[in-house]
Structures are given as C-alpha cells and as structure tokens.
Coordinates of C-alpha atoms in Angstrom, one line a residue:
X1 CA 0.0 0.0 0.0
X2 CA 1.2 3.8 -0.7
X3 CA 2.3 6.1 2.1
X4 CA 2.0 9.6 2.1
X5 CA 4.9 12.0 3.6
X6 CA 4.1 12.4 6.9
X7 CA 5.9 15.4 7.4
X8 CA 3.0 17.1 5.6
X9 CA 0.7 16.0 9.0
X10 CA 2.9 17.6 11.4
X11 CA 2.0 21.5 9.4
X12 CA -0.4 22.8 11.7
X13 CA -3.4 24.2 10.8
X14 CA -3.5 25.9 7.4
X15 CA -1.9 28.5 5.3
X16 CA -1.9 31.5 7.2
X17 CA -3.6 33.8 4.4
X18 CA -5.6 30.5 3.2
X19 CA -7.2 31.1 6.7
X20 CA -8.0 34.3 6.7
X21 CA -10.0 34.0 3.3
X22 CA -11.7 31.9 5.4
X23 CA -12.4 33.9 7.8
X24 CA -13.4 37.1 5.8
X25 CA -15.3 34.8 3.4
X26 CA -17.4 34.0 6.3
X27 CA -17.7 37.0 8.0
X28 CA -19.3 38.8 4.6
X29 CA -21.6 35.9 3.7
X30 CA -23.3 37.2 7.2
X31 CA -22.9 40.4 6.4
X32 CA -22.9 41.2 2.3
X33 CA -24.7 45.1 3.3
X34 CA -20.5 45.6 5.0
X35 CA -18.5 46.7 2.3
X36 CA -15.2 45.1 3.7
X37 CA -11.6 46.9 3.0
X38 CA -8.9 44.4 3.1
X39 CA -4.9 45.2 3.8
X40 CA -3.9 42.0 4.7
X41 CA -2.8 40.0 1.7
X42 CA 0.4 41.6 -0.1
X43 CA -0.8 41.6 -3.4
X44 CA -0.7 44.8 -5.7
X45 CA -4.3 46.6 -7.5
X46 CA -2.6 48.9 -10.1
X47 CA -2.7 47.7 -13.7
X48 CA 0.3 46.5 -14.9
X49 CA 2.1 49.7 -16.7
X50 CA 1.7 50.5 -20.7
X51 CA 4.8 49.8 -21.5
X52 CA 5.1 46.6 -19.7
X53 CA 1.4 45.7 -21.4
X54 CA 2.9 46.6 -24.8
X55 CA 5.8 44.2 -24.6
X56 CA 2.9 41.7 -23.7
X57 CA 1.1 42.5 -26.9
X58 CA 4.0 42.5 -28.9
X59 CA 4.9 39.1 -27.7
X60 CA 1.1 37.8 -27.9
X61 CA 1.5 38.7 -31.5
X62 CA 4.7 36.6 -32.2
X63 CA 3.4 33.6 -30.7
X64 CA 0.5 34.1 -33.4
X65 CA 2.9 34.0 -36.3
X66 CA 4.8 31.2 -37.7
X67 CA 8.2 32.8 -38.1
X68 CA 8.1 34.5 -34.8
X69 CA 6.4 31.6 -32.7
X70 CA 8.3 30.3 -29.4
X71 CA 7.8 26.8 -28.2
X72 CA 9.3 25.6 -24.6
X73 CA 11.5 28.6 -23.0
X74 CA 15.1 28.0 -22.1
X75 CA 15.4 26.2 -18.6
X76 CA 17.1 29.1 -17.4
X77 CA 15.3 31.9 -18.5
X78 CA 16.0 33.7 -22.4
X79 CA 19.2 35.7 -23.0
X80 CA 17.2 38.7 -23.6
X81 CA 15.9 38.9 -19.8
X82 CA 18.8 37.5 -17.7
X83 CA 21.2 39.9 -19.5
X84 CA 19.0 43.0 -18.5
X85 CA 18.5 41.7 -14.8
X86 CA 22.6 41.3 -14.7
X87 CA 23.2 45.4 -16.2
X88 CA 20.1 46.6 -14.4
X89 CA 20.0 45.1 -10.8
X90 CA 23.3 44.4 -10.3
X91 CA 26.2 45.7 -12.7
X92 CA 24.6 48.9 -12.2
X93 CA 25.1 49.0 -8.7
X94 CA 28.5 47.4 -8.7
X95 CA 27.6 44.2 -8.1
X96 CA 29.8 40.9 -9.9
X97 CA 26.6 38.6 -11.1
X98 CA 26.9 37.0 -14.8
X99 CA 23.9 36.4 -16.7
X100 CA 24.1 32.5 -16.1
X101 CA 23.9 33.4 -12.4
X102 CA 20.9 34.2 -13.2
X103 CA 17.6 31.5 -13.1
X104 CA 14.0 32.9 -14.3
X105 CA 11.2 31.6 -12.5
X106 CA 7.4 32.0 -12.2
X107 CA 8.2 33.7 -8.8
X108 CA 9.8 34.3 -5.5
X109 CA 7.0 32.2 -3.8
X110 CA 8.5 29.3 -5.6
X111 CA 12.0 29.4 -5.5
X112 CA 12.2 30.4 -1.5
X113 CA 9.8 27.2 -1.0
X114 CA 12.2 25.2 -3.6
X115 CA 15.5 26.2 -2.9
X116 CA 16.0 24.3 -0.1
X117 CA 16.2 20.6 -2.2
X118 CA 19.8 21.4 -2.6
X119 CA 20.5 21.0 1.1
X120 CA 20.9 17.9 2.8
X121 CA 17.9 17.0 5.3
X122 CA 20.3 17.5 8.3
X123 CA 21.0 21.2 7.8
X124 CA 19.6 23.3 10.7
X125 CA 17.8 26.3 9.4
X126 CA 17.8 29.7 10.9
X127 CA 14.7 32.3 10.5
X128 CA 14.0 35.6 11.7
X129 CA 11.1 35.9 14.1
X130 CA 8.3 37.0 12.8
X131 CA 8.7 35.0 9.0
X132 CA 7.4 34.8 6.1
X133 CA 6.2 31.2 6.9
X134 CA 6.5 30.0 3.3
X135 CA 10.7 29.4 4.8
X136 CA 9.5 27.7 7.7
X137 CA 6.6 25.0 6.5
X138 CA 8.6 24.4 3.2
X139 CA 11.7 22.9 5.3
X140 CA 9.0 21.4 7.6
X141 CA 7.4 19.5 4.0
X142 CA 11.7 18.4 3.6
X143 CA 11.8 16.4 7.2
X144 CA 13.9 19.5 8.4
X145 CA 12.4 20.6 11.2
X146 CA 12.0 18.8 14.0
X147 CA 8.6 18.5 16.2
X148 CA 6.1 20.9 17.0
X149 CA 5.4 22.3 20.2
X150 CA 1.9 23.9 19.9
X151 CA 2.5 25.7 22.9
X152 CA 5.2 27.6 22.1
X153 CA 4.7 27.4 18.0
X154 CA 8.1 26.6 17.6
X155 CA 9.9 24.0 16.0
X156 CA 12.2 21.9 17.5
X157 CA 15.2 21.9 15.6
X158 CA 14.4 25.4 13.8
X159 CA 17.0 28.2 15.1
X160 CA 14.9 31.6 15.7
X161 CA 15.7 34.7 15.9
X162 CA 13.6 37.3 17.5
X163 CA 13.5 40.6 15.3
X164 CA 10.9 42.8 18.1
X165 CA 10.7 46.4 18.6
X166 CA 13.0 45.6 21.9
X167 CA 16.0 45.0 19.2
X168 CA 15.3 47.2 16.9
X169 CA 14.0 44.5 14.3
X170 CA 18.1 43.9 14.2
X171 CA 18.3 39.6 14.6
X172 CA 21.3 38.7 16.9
X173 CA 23.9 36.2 15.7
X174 CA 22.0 32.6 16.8
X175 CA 23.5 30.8 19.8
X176 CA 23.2 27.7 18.0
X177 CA 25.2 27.4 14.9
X178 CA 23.0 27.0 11.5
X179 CA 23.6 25.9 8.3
X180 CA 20.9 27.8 6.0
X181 CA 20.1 31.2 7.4
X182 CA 16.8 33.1 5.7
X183 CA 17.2 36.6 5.4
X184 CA 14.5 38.8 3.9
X185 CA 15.0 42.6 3.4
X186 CA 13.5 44.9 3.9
X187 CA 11.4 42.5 6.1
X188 CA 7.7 40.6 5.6
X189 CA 6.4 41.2 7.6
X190 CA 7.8 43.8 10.0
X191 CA 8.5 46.3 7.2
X192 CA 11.8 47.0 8.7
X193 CA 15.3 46.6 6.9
X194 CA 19.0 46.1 8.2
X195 CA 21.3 49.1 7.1
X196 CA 24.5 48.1 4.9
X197 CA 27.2 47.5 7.8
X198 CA 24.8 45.3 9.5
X199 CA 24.6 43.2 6.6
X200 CA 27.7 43.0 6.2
X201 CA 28.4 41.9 9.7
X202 CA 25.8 39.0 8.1
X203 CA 27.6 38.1 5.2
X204 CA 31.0 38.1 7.4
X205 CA 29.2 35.2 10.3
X206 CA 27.9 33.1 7.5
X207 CA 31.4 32.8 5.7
X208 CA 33.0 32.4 9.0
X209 CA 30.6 29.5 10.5
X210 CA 30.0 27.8 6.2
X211 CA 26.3 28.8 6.2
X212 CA 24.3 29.7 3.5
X213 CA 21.9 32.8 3.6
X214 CA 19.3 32.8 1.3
X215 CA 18.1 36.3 0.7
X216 CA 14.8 37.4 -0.1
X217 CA 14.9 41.0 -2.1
X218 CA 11.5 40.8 -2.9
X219 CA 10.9 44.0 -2.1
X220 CA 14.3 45.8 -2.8
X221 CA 12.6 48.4 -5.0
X222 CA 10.6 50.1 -2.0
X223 CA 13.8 51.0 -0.2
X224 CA 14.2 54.6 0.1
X225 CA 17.3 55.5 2.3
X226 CA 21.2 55.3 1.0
X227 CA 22.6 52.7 3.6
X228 CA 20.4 50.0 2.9
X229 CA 21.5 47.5 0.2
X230 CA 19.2 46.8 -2.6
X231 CA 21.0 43.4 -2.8
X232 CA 23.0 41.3 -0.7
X233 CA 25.7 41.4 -3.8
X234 CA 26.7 44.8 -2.2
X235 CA 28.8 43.3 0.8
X236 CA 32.4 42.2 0.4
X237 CA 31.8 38.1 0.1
X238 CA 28.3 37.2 0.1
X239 CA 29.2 35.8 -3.7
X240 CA 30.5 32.9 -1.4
X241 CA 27.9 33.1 1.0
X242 CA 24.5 34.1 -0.7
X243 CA 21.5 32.9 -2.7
X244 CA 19.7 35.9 -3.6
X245 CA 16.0 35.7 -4.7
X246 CA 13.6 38.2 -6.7
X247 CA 10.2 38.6 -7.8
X248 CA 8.4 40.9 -10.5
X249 CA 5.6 40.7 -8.3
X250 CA 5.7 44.1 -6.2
X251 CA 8.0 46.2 -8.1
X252 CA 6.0 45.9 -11.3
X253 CA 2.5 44.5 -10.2
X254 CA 3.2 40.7 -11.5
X255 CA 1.2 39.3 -9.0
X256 CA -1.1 37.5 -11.3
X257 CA 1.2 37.0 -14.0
X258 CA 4.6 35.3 -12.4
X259 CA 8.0 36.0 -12.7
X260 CA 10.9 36.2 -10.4
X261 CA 14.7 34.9 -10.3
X262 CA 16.8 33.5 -7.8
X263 CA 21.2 34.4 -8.6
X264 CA 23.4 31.5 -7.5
X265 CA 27.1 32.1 -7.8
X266 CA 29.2 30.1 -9.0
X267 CA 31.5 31.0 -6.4
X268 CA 28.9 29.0 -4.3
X269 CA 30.8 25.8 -3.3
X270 CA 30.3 22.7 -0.5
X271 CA 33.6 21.2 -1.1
X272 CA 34.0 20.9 -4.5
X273 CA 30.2 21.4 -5.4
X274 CA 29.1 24.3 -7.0
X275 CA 25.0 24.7 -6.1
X276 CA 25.0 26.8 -8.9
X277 CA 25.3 23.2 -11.0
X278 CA 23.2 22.1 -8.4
X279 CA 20.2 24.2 -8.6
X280 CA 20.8 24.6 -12.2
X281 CA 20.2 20.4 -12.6
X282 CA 17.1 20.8 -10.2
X283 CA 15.7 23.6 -12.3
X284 CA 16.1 21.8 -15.3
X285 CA 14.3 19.1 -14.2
X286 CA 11.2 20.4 -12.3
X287 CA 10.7 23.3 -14.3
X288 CA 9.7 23.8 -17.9
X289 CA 10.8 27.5 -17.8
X290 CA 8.7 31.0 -17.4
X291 CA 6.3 31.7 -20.5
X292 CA 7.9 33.6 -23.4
X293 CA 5.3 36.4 -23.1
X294 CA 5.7 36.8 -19.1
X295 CA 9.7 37.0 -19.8
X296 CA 9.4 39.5 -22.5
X297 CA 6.8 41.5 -19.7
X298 CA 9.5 41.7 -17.5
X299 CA 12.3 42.7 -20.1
X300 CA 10.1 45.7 -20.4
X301 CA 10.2 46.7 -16.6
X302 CA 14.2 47.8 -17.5
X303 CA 13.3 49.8 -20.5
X304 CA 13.5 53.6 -19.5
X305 CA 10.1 53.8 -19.8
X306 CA 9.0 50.9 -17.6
X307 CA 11.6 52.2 -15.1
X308 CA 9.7 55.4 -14.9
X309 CA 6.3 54.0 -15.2
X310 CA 7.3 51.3 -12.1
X311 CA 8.9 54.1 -9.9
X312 CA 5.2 55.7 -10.3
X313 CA 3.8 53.0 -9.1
X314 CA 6.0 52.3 -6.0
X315 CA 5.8 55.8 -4.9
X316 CA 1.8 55.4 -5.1
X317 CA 2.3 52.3 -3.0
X318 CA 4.8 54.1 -0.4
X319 CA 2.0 57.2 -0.3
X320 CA -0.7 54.2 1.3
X321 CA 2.0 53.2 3.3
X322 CA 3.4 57.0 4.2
X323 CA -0.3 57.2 4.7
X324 CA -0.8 54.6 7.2
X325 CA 1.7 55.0 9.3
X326 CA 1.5 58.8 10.0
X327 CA -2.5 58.3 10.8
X328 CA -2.3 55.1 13.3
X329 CA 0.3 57.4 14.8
X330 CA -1.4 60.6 15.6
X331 CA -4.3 58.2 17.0
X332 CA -1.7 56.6 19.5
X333 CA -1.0 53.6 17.8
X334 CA 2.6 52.2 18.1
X335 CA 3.9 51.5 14.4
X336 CA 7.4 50.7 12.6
X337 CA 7.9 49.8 8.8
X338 CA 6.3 51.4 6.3
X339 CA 9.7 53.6 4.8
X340 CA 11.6 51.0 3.2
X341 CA 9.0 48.5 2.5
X342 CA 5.4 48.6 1.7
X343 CA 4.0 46.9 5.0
X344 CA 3.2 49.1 8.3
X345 CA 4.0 46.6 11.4
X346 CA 2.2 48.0 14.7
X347 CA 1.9 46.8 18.1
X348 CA -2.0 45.4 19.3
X349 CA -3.8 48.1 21.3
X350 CA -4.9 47.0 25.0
X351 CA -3.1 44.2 25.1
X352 CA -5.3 42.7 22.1
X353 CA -3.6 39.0 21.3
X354 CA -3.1 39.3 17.2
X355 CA -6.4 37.4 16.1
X356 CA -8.8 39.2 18.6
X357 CA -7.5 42.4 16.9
X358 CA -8.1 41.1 13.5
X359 CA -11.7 39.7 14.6
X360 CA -12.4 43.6 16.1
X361 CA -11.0 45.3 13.5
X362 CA -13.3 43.0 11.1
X363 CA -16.0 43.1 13.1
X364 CA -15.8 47.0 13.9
X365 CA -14.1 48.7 11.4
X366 CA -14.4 46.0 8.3
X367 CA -10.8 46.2 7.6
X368 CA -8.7 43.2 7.3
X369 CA -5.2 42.8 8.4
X370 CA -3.1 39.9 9.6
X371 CA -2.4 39.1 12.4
X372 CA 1.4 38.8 13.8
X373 CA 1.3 35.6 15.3
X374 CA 0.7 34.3 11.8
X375 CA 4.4 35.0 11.2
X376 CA 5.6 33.4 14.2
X377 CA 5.8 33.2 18.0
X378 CA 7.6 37.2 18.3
X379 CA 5.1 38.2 15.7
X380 CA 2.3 37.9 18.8
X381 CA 1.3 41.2 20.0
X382 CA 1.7 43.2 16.5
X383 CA -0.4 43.1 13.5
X384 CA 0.8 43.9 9.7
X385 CA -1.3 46.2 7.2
X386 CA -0.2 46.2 3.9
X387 CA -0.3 49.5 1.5
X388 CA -1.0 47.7 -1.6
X389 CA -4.8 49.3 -1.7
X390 CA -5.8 51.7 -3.7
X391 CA -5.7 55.5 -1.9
X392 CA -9.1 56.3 -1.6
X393 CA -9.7 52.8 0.0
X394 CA -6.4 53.2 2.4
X395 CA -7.6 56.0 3.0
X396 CA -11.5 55.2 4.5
X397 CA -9.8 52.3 6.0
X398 CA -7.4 54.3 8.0
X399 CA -10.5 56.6 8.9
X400 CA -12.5 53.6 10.0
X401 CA -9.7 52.4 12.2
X402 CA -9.1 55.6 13.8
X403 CA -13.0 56.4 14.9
X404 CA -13.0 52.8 17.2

C-alpha cells in the first residue's frame, strides 16, 4: 500500500492567508450590506504599466505568427531577460553577477519554497522571528524541522531569531550554529530593513561559521534611504555566501502573471560542489521554464520607460504606506515599517492578542489585516497592514480604524 509523507501531517493548521479567506469569506456571507476593506494580503491593484502591457502585446503577437512563434523557454530563462536583470540590478550597482547566475522563474514564492532541495535534510535552518512562513513549512514539507510544540509554535530543531521592537528589528547572531540562514529585506512582515554595515556583519558570520543565507529581495525596489543595500551582492563576500531571490511581483505589479529569479554564484561551493550546477540540474528538471510572453513583460520593466512608469507606481504604494503610518500614529498607535518597504507593522492596542484584533477590527471597522502571530511566535502582540490598496480605499480604511 502507498504512504504519504508524513511530514506534511505535522504543518499545523492551514496556510496562514488561506485562513484568513476563510475567515473574511465567512464574516461577509453574514454580512454582504458591510463593504469590507482588506490590507492584509500583499498583493498589488494597479494595472500593470503600458509599456510593460505593450511588450505583452507585442509578444502575444509573435506567438501568433509562424516565423516568430516560441515553443518551450530556455530552462534558465531567455538571454534577452537574464542579460538586463545582470546590467540593471546588479552591474549597475557594482555588483559581480553573470547572466548564467541568473535562473527565471514564475516567482519568488516558488524558488524560497524550492530552494532548499539542494540541502541535505540534516542542515539546521535559521529564521527571523516574525517569518514569512513559506521558509518555515517548506523545510517542515523536507523532514527538516523537527517537532512541533503547539505551545510555544516553535519548531524543534528550527534556530529563531527574534526581530521585536525591543531589538530594533536587528536579529542577533543565533547561539546555535546553522547551516541555511533566511534573510528577507526589507522584512515581511515587519517592514523594517537592516542598514548596509549590518549586513555586512551577516555576510562576514555566514562565511566564518560555512552557512548559506538565502536572501529574499523581494521588495528591494521600496527601499528609500542610502545605507540600505538593494542586494546582498553589495557586501564584500556574500558571492560565497549568498542565494539571492527576486520577484516581478511588487515592483512591477506581476502578481497575477509570475515572474521572479533567484542568482546563484558560482563561487557558491560545499567542497568541490558548485550549487550553482546544483540548482541549475534541479531547475532543469522540475521546471519547464517562465512563459515567453511573461519574460518578454518583465524585459520591459528595465526599458527607460517601464523604469519610470514602475517608480510611479512604487511611490503610489509608499503614499498608502506614508499614509498609514502617519495616521495610526497621531491616533496613539505604536507602528514601525512602512519607509523601506510597503507593509506598516504595529503593536496590538490593549493588550489585544493578534487574532482578537483582526476579529475587532473585522468586526468593527471591516478592515482586514493579519495578524502577527501568523508569522511566528515574536510576531504575537503586532499586527501587519499592507499598503498595496488603492488611496481612496487606504484611506477610508485608516479613517474607520481611527474612529473605534
């Protein structure tokens, strides 16, 4: 008889955001007369900018001719949009990445959840507290995490590392050593970011103790202050140190059409092993590479004009978010983020545990957030609103939060 992996039992509960749905789903089926506001989920409601469409048209209209038609995509991703990711995110900024460094994807969600099938099962893994939990519950699917303590919601042989207001959202060097440390900056959900010399000191601990930090820059094109790295490639040997992964998604609204890349160098080595050859064998295999027409999207985001038109549409996101924060403010609410990232982090009022805030603020205001415990155990106590809304909506949500 077949067996199932059983490490998929020991999850508990269900996807954070699946559960919420759930909730809000519920809640409005008893109440369709509420019109509900929701600034939970991170995903974008801008169109997707002309130029950006008009590289999609253009491509739409190759695949309909003969001569220009494209079949399966290169495993890796098509000269054409690796070469302007290497000049554009990284050359540009000083940074030594090559363009087969470079593996297209249909999105950071996947590679983050993926990338860790290069590592052995015995590898301790490291997280900042709160998480994304996509890190966390992928390496749980992988047999990598030890048991659960529903208690405490931690996992046994998972290494955390509390990023709280008390710290300054600045993790500490891990008492226990780890093999795989998950970075993401600027920070989901906190909103906060580490400034250059403190990624450095980062990049210096992981060559020092032979880890690997995999580095989420999903949202690198939020950051708005001079000594915060827009890539991990900045610092003086992370190319022996570093995965770096990036998504489409919130820079340029590819939410609902996929793209990202994750950069492995090939200075990346356990022993004699490159996991550049590594990842590049896995993606290979499993993946049947990113649609022509997405890839030819996101060649457009580096033209000047989809630079310009993408900038526009950040700085409308960081308005919400500039938005947010200076209004829970002024009404007494304790906030952080929200300057180098698109997400305001604030602190529960009345000593509110995460989900009875998000069941009052649905029931009283009908807003939706989500809730910090979500993110893990430090996450208790704070609760994340996102400023990927439209205005007039962040707006009357801000307004509806302030009159409870």
């Amino acid at each position: 008889m077949f067996k199932i992996n059983e490490n998929y039992q020991k999850l508990p509960g269900s996807y954070l955001f699946s559960t919420i749905a759930k909730k809000v789903s519920e809640y409005q089926e008893k109440n369709p007369d509420r019109r509900v506001i929701r600034l939970g989920i991170g995903d974008v409601t801008q169109p997707i900018a002309p130029a950006i469409i008009d590289a999609m048209h253009r491509a739409v209209d190759e695949m309909g001719n003969a001569e220009t038609f494209r079949g399966y995509a290169p495993d890796l991703g098509y000269d054409f949009l690796r070469k302007a990711i290497a000049d554009n995110d990284y050359r540009a900024r000083g940074c030594e990445v090559s363009e087969d460094e470079i593996f297209v994807s249909d999105g950071a969600k996947s590679d983050s959840a993926n990338i860790q099938e290069i590592f052995a099962e015995s590898c301790r893994i490291a997280v900042c507290d709160p998480v994304y939990p996509v890190y966390v519950d992928s390496n749980v699917m992988a047999g990598r995490t030890g048991d659960y303590d529903a208690k405490t919601e931690t996992w046994s042989r998972v290494i955390y590392m509390p990023t709280t207001a008390e710290n300054h959202f600045v993790p500490e060097f891990p008492r226990e050593t780890p093999d795989i440390i998950y970075l993401c900056l600027p920070n989901n959900p906190t909103g906060t970011t580490l400034t250059k010399s403190q990624l450095q000191e980062w990049v210096d601990y992981a060559n020092r103790i032979g880890a690997v930090i995999l580095y989420d820059a999903a949202y690198e094109a939020y950051i708005s202050e001079d000594d915060v790295a827009h890539s991990i490639y900045e610092c003086e040997g992370a190319r022996t140190c570093a995965i770096e992964i990036r998504s489409f998604s919130k820079n340029a609204g590819f939410t609902g059409v996929r793209l990202g890349f994750t950069v492995v160098p090939k200075d990346l080595k356990c022993g004699d092993v490159s996991l550049n050859a590594m990842w590049a064998r896995r993606h290979g295999t499993k993946f049947n590479g990113a649609p022509y027409i997405v890839q030819r999207a996101g060649e457009a985001v580096y033209t000047d004009a989809g630079k310009a038109q993408v900038k526009e549409q950040v700085a409308y996101y960081m308005k919400n978010a500039a938005t947010i924060k200076t209004g829970l403010a002024d009404a007494g609410y304790e906030v952080f983020g929200g300057v180098n990232a698109p997400y305001i982090w604030m602190r529960t009022p009345q000593g509110m545990t995460s989900w009875e805030f998000f069941d009052y603020l649905l029931e009283n205001a009908n807003v939706v957030g989500t809730p910090g415990s979500g993110f893990g155990p430090s996450g208790e106590g704070y609760f994340r609103l996102t400023a990927f809304g439209n205005y007039e909506n962040t707006v009357e949500a801000l307004e509806r939060i302030k009159a409870l």
